[in-house]
mmCIF file of C-alpha atoms in Angstrom:
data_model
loop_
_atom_site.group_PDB
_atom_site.id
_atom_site.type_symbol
_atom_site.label_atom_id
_atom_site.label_comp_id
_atom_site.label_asym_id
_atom_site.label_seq_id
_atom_site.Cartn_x
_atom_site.Cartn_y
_atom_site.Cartn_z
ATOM 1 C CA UNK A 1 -17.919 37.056 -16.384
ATOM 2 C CA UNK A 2 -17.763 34.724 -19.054
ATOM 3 C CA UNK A 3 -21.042 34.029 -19.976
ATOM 4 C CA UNK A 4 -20.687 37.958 -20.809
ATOM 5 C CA UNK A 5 -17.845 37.657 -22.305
ATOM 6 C CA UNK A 6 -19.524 35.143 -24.988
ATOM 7 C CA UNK A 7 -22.289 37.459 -25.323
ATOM 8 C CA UNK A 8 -20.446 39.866 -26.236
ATOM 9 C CA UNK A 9 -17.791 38.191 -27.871
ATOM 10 C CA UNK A 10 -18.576 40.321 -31.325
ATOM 11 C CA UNK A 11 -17.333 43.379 -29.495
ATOM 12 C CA UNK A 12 -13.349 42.532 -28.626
ATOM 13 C CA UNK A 13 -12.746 46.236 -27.281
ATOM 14 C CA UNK A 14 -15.450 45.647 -24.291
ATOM 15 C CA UNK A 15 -13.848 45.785 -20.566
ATOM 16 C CA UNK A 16 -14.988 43.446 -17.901
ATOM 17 C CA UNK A 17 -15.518 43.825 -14.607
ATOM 18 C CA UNK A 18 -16.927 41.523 -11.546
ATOM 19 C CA UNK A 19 -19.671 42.902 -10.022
ATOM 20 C CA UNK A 20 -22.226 41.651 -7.484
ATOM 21 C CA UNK A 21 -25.119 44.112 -6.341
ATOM 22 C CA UNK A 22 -24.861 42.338 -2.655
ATOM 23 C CA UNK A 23 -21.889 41.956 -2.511
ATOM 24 C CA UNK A 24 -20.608 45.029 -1.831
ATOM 25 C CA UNK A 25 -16.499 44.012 -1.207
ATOM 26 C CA UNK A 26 -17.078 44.159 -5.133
ATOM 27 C CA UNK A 27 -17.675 47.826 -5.477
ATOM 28 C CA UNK A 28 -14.619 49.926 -5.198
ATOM 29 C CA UNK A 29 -12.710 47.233 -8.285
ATOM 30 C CA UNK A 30 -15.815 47.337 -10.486
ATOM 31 C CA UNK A 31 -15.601 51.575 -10.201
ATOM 32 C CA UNK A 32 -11.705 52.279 -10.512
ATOM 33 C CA UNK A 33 -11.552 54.499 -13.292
ATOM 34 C CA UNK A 34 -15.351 54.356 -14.245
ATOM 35 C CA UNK A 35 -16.702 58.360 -14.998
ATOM 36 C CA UNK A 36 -20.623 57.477 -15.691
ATOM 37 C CA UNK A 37 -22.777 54.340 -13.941
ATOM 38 C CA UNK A 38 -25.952 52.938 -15.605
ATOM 39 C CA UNK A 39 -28.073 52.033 -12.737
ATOM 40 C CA UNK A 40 -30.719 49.461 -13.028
ATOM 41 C CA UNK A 41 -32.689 47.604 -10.280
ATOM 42 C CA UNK A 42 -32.503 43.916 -10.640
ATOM 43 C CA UNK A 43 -36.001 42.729 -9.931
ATOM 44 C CA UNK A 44 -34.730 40.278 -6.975
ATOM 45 C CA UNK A 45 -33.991 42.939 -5.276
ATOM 46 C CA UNK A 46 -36.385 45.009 -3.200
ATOM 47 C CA UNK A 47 -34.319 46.167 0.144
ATOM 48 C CA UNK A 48 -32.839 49.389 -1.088
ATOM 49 C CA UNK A 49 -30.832 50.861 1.885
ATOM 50 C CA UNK A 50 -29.539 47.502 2.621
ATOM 51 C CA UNK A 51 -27.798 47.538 -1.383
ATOM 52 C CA UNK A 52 -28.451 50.558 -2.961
ATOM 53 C CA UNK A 53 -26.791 52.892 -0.129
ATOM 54 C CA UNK A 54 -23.542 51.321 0.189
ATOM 55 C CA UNK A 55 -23.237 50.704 -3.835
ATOM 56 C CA UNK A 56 -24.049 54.179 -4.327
ATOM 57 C CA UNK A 57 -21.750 55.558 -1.629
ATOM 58 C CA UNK A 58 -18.769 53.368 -2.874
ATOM 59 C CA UNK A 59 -19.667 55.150 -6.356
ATOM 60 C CA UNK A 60 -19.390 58.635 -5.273
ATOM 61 C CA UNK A 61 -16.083 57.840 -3.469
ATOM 62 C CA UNK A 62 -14.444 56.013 -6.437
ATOM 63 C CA UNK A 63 -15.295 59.482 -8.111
ATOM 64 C CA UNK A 64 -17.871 58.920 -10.265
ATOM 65 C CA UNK A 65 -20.754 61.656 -10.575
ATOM 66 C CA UNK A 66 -22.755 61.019 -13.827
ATOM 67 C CA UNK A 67 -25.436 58.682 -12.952
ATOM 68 C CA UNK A 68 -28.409 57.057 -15.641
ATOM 69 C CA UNK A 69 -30.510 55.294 -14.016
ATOM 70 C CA UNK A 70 -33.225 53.059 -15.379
ATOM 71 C CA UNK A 71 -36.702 54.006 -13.265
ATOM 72 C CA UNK A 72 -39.809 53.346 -14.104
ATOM 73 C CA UNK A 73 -42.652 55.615 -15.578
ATOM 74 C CA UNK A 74 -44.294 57.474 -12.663
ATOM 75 C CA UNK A 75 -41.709 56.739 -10.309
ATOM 76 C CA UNK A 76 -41.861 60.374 -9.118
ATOM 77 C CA UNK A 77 -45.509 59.834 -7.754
ATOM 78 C CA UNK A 78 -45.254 56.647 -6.257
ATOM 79 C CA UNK A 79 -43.064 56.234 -2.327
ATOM 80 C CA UNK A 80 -44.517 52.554 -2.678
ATOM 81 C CA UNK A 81 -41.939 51.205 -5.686
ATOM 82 C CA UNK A 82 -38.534 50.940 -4.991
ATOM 83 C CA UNK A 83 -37.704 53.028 -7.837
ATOM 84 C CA UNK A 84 -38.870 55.708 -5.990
ATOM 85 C CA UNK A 85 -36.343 54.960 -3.267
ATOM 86 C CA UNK A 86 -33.593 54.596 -5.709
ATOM 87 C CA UNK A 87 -34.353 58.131 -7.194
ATOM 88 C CA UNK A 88 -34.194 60.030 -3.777
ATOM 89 C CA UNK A 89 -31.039 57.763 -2.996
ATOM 90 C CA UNK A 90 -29.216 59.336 -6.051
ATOM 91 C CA UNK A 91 -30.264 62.876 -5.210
ATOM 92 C CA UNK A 92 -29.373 62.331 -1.808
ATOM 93 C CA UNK A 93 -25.608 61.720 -2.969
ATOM 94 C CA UNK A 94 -25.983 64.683 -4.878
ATOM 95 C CA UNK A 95 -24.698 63.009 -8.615
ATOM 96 C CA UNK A 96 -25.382 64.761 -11.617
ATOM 97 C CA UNK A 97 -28.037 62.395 -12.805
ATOM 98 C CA UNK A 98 -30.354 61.206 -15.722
ATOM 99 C CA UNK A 99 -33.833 59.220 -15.202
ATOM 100 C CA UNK A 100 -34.910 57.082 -17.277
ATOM 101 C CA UNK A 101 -38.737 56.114 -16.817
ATOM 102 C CA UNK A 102 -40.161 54.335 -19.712
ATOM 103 C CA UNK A 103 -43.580 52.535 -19.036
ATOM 104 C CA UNK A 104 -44.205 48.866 -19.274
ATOM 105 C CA UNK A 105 -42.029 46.518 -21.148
ATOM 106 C CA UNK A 106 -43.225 44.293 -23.864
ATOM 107 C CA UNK A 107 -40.735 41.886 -22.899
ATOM 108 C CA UNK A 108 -42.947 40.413 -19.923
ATOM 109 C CA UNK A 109 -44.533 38.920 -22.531
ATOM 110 C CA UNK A 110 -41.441 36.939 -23.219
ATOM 111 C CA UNK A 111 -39.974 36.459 -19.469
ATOM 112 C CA UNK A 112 -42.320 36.699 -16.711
ATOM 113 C CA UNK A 113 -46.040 35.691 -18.327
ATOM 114 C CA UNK A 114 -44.442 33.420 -20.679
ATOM 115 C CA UNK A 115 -44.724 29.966 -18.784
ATOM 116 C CA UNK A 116 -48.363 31.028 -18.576
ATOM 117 C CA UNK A 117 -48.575 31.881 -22.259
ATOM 118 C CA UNK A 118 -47.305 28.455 -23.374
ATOM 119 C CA UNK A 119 -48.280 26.111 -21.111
ATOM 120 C CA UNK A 120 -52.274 27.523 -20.845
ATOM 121 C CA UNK A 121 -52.117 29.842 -23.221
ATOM 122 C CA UNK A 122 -53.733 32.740 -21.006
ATOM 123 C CA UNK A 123 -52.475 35.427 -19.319
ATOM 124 C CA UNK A 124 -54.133 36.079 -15.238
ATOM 125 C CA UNK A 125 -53.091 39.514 -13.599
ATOM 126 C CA UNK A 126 -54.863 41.315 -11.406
ATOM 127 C CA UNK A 127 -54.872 44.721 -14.010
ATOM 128 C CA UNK A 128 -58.569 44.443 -14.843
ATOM 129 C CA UNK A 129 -59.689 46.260 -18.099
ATOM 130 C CA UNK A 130 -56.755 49.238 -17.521
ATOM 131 C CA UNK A 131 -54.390 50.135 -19.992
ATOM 132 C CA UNK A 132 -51.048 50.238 -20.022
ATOM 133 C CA UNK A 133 -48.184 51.973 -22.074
ATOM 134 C CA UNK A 134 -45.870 49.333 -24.082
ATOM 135 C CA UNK A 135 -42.401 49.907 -24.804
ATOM 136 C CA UNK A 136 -39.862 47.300 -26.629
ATOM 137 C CA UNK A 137 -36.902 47.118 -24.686
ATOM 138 C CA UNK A 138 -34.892 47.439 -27.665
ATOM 139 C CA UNK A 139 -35.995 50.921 -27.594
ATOM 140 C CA UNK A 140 -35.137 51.781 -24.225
ATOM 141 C CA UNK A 141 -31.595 50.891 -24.820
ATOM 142 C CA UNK A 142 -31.527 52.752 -28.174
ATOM 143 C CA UNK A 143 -32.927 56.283 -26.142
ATOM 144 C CA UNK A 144 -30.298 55.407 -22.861
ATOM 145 C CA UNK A 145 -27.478 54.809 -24.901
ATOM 146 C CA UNK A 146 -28.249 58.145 -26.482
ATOM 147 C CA UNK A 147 -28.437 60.091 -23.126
ATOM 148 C CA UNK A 148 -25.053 58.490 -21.665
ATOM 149 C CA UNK A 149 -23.089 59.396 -25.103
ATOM 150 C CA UNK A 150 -24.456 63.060 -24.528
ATOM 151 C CA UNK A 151 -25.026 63.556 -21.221
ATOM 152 C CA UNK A 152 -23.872 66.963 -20.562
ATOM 153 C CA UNK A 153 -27.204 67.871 -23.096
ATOM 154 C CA UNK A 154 -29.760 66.103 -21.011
ATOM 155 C CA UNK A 155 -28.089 65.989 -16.908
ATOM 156 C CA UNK A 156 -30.652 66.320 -14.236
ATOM 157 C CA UNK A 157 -33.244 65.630 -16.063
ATOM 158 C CA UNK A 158 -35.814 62.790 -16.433
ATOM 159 C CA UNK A 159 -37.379 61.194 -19.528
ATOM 160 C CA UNK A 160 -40.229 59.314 -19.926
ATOM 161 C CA UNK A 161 -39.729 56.785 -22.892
ATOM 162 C CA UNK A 162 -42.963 54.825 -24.145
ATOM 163 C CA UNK A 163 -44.459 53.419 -27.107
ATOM 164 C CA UNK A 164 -47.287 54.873 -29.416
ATOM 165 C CA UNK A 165 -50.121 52.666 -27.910
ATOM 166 C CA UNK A 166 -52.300 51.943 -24.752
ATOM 167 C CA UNK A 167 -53.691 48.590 -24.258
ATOM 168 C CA UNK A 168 -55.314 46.383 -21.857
ATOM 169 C CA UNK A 169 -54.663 42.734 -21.651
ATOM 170 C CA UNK A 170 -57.506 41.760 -23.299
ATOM 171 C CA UNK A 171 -56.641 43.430 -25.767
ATOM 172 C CA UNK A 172 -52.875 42.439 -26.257
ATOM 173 C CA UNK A 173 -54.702 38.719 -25.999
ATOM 174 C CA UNK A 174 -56.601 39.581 -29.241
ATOM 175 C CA UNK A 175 -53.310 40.327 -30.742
ATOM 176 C CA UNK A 176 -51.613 37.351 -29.619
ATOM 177 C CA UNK A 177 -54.834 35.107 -30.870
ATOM 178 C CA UNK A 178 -54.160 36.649 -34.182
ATOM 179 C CA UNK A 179 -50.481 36.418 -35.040
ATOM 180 C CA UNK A 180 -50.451 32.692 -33.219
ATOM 181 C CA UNK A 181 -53.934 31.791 -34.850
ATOM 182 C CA UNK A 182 -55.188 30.291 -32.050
ATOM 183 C CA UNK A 183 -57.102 31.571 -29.159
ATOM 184 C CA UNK A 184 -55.551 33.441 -26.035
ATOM 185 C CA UNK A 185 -57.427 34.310 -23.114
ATOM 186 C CA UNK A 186 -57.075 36.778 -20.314
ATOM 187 C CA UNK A 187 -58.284 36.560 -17.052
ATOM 188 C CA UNK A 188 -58.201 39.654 -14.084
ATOM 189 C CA UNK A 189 -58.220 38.392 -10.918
ATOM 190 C CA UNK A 190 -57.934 40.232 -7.836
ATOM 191 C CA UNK A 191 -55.093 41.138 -6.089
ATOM 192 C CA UNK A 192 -54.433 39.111 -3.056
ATOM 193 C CA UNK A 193 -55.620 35.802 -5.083
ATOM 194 C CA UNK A 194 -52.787 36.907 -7.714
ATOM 195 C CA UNK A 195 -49.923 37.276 -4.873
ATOM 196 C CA UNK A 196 -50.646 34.113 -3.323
ATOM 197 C CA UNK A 197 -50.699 32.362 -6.276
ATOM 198 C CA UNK A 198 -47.568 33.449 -7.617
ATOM 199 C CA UNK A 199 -46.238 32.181 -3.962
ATOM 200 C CA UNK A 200 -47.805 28.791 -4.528
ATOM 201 C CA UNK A 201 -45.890 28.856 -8.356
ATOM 202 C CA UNK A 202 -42.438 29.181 -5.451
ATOM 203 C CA UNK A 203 -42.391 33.345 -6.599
ATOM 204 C CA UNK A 204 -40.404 34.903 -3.561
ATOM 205 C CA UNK A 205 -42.485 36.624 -1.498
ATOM 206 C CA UNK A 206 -41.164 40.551 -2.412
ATOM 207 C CA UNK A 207 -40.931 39.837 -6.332
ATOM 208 C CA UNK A 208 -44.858 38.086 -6.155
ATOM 209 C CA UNK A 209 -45.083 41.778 -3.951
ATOM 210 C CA UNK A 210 -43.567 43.423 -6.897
ATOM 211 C CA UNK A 211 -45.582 41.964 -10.101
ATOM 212 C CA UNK A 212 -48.661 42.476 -7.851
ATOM 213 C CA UNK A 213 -48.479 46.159 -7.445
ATOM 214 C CA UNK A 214 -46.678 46.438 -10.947
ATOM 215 C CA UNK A 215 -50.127 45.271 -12.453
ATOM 216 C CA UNK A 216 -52.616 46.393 -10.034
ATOM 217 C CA UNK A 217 -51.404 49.799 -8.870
ATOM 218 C CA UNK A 218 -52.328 51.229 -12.570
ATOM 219 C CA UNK A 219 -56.366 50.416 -12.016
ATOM 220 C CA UNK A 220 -55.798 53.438 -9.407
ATOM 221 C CA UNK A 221 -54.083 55.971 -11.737
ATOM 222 C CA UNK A 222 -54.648 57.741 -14.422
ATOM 223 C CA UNK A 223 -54.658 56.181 -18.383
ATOM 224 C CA UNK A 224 -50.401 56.462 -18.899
ATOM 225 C CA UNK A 225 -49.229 59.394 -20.927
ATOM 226 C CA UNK A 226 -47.647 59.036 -24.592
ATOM 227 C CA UNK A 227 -44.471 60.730 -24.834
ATOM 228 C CA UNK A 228 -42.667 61.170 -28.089
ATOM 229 C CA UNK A 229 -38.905 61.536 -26.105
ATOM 230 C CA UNK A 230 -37.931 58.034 -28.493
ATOM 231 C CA UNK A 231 -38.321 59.257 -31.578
ATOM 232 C CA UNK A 232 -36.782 62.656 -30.154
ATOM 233 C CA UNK A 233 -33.896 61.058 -29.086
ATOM 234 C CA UNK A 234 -33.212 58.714 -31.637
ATOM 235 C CA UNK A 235 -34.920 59.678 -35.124
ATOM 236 C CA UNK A 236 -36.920 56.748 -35.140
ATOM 237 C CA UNK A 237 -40.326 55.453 -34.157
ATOM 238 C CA UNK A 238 -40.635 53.048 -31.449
ATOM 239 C CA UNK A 239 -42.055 49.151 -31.922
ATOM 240 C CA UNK A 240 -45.961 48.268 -31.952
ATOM 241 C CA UNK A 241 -46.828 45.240 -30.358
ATOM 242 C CA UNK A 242 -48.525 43.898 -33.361
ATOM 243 C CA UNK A 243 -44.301 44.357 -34.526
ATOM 244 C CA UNK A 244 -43.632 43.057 -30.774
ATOM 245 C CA UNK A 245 -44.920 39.844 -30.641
ATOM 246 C CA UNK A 246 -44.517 38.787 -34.875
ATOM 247 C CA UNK A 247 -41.153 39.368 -34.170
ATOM 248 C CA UNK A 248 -40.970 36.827 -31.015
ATOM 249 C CA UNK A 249 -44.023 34.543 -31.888
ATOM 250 C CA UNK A 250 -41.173 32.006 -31.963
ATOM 251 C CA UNK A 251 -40.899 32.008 -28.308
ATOM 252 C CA UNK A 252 -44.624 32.126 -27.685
ATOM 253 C CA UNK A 253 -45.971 29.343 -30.256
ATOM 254 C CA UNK A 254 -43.657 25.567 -29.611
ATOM 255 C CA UNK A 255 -44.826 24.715 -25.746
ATOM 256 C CA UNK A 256 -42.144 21.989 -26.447
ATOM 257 C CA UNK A 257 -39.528 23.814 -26.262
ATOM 258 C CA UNK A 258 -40.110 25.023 -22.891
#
């Protein structure tokens, strides 16, 4: 609680609350008095019923029955993902509810494949030549926060929120070769070479589960659709990467920082 309070520390009329996804003896505090949940999945965390059942039930008893929750685009298709499972979950319990499902972040640029950005400047997945949508995050908290402040417009409904391109790897390689002037490579490898080398890097086996189907489930689907719900939403058009990664290069260009 207070590393969030000196996050946040700019914003003096913020509440705070402990809360521990699995730990659920933290529930019923954290909801007293609470009339609308933003729901995300932390990526650690892959057994649904075992969390997501109990939080949500301990939700729906401490009265609350507006729920956003941040999904994933083409959650709806997909039983595999545990979005999926989350989405059902919700219905299940009957909340009046909002899904968000924007497509892929930009920020795995910055988080997950950054170790492999500095340290060998490449980026290995097991995605192939298939594009995918890219959304800054900023701009998924801009469109959210605009669906919980009106949320009587938009309840039981869903919204896809993506950027304005599609690109492969290799191609969001040639962009990072040009802003860092130096060369970054990609490299598609399959599958099950990918998820057992993330559990050689000491990835736990259902996140290294996760980030493999994350990047190779999309070879078997169809090219991501564009929506313009952002720019409906909030007036504004969402971030290219070219706008992406100038504006973090920082992160991605001194290896001796890491």
């Amino acid at each position: 609680m207070e590393t969030a309070k000196k996050t946040f520390k700019d914003y003096p009329d913020l509440h705070y609350r402990q809360f521990d996804f699995q730990n659920a003896s933290s529930f019923s505090e954290a909801f007293d008095q609470i009339d609308i949940l933003f729901l995300l999945r932390p990526p650690n965390i892959s057994d649904i019923e075992k969390v997501f059942r109990p939080l949500l039930k301990s939700a729906k008893q401490s009265g609350i029955n507006k729920v956003v929750f941040l999904s994933v685009q083409g959650a709806e298709k997909s039983k595999v993902i545990p979005h999926n499972k989350i989405e059902r979950l919700i219905q299940e319990f009957q909340f009046n509810s909002i899904f968000v499902r924007p497509s892929y972040f930009m920020q795995n640029l910055t988080s997950t494949l950054l170790p492999e950005l500095i340290n060998k400047r490449s980026i290995t997945l097991p995605s192939g030549s298939v594009k995918f949508n890219w959304i800054d995050v900023k701009n998924i908290s801009e469109a959210t926060a605009n669906l919980i402040l009106r949320f009587d417009n938009y309840r039981d409904q869903s919204y896809e929120v993506t950027g304005k391109e599609n690109k492969n790897f290799g191609e969001v390689a040639r962009i990072f070769s040009s802003v860092l002037g130096e060369k970054i490579r990609f490299f598609s490898i399959n599958p099950i070479s990918f998820y057992f080398r993330k559990r050689r890097e000491g990835v736990q086996n259902a996140f290294a589960m996760v980030i493999t189907i994350l990047h190779f489930l999309p070879r078997l689907q169809a090219e991501p659709k564009i929506s313009d719900n952002y720019q409906k939403l909030t007036g504004k058009v969402p971030t290219t990467l070219q706008e992406f990664i100038e504006r973090e290069k920082d992160k991605l260009s001194q290896p001796d920082k890491m």
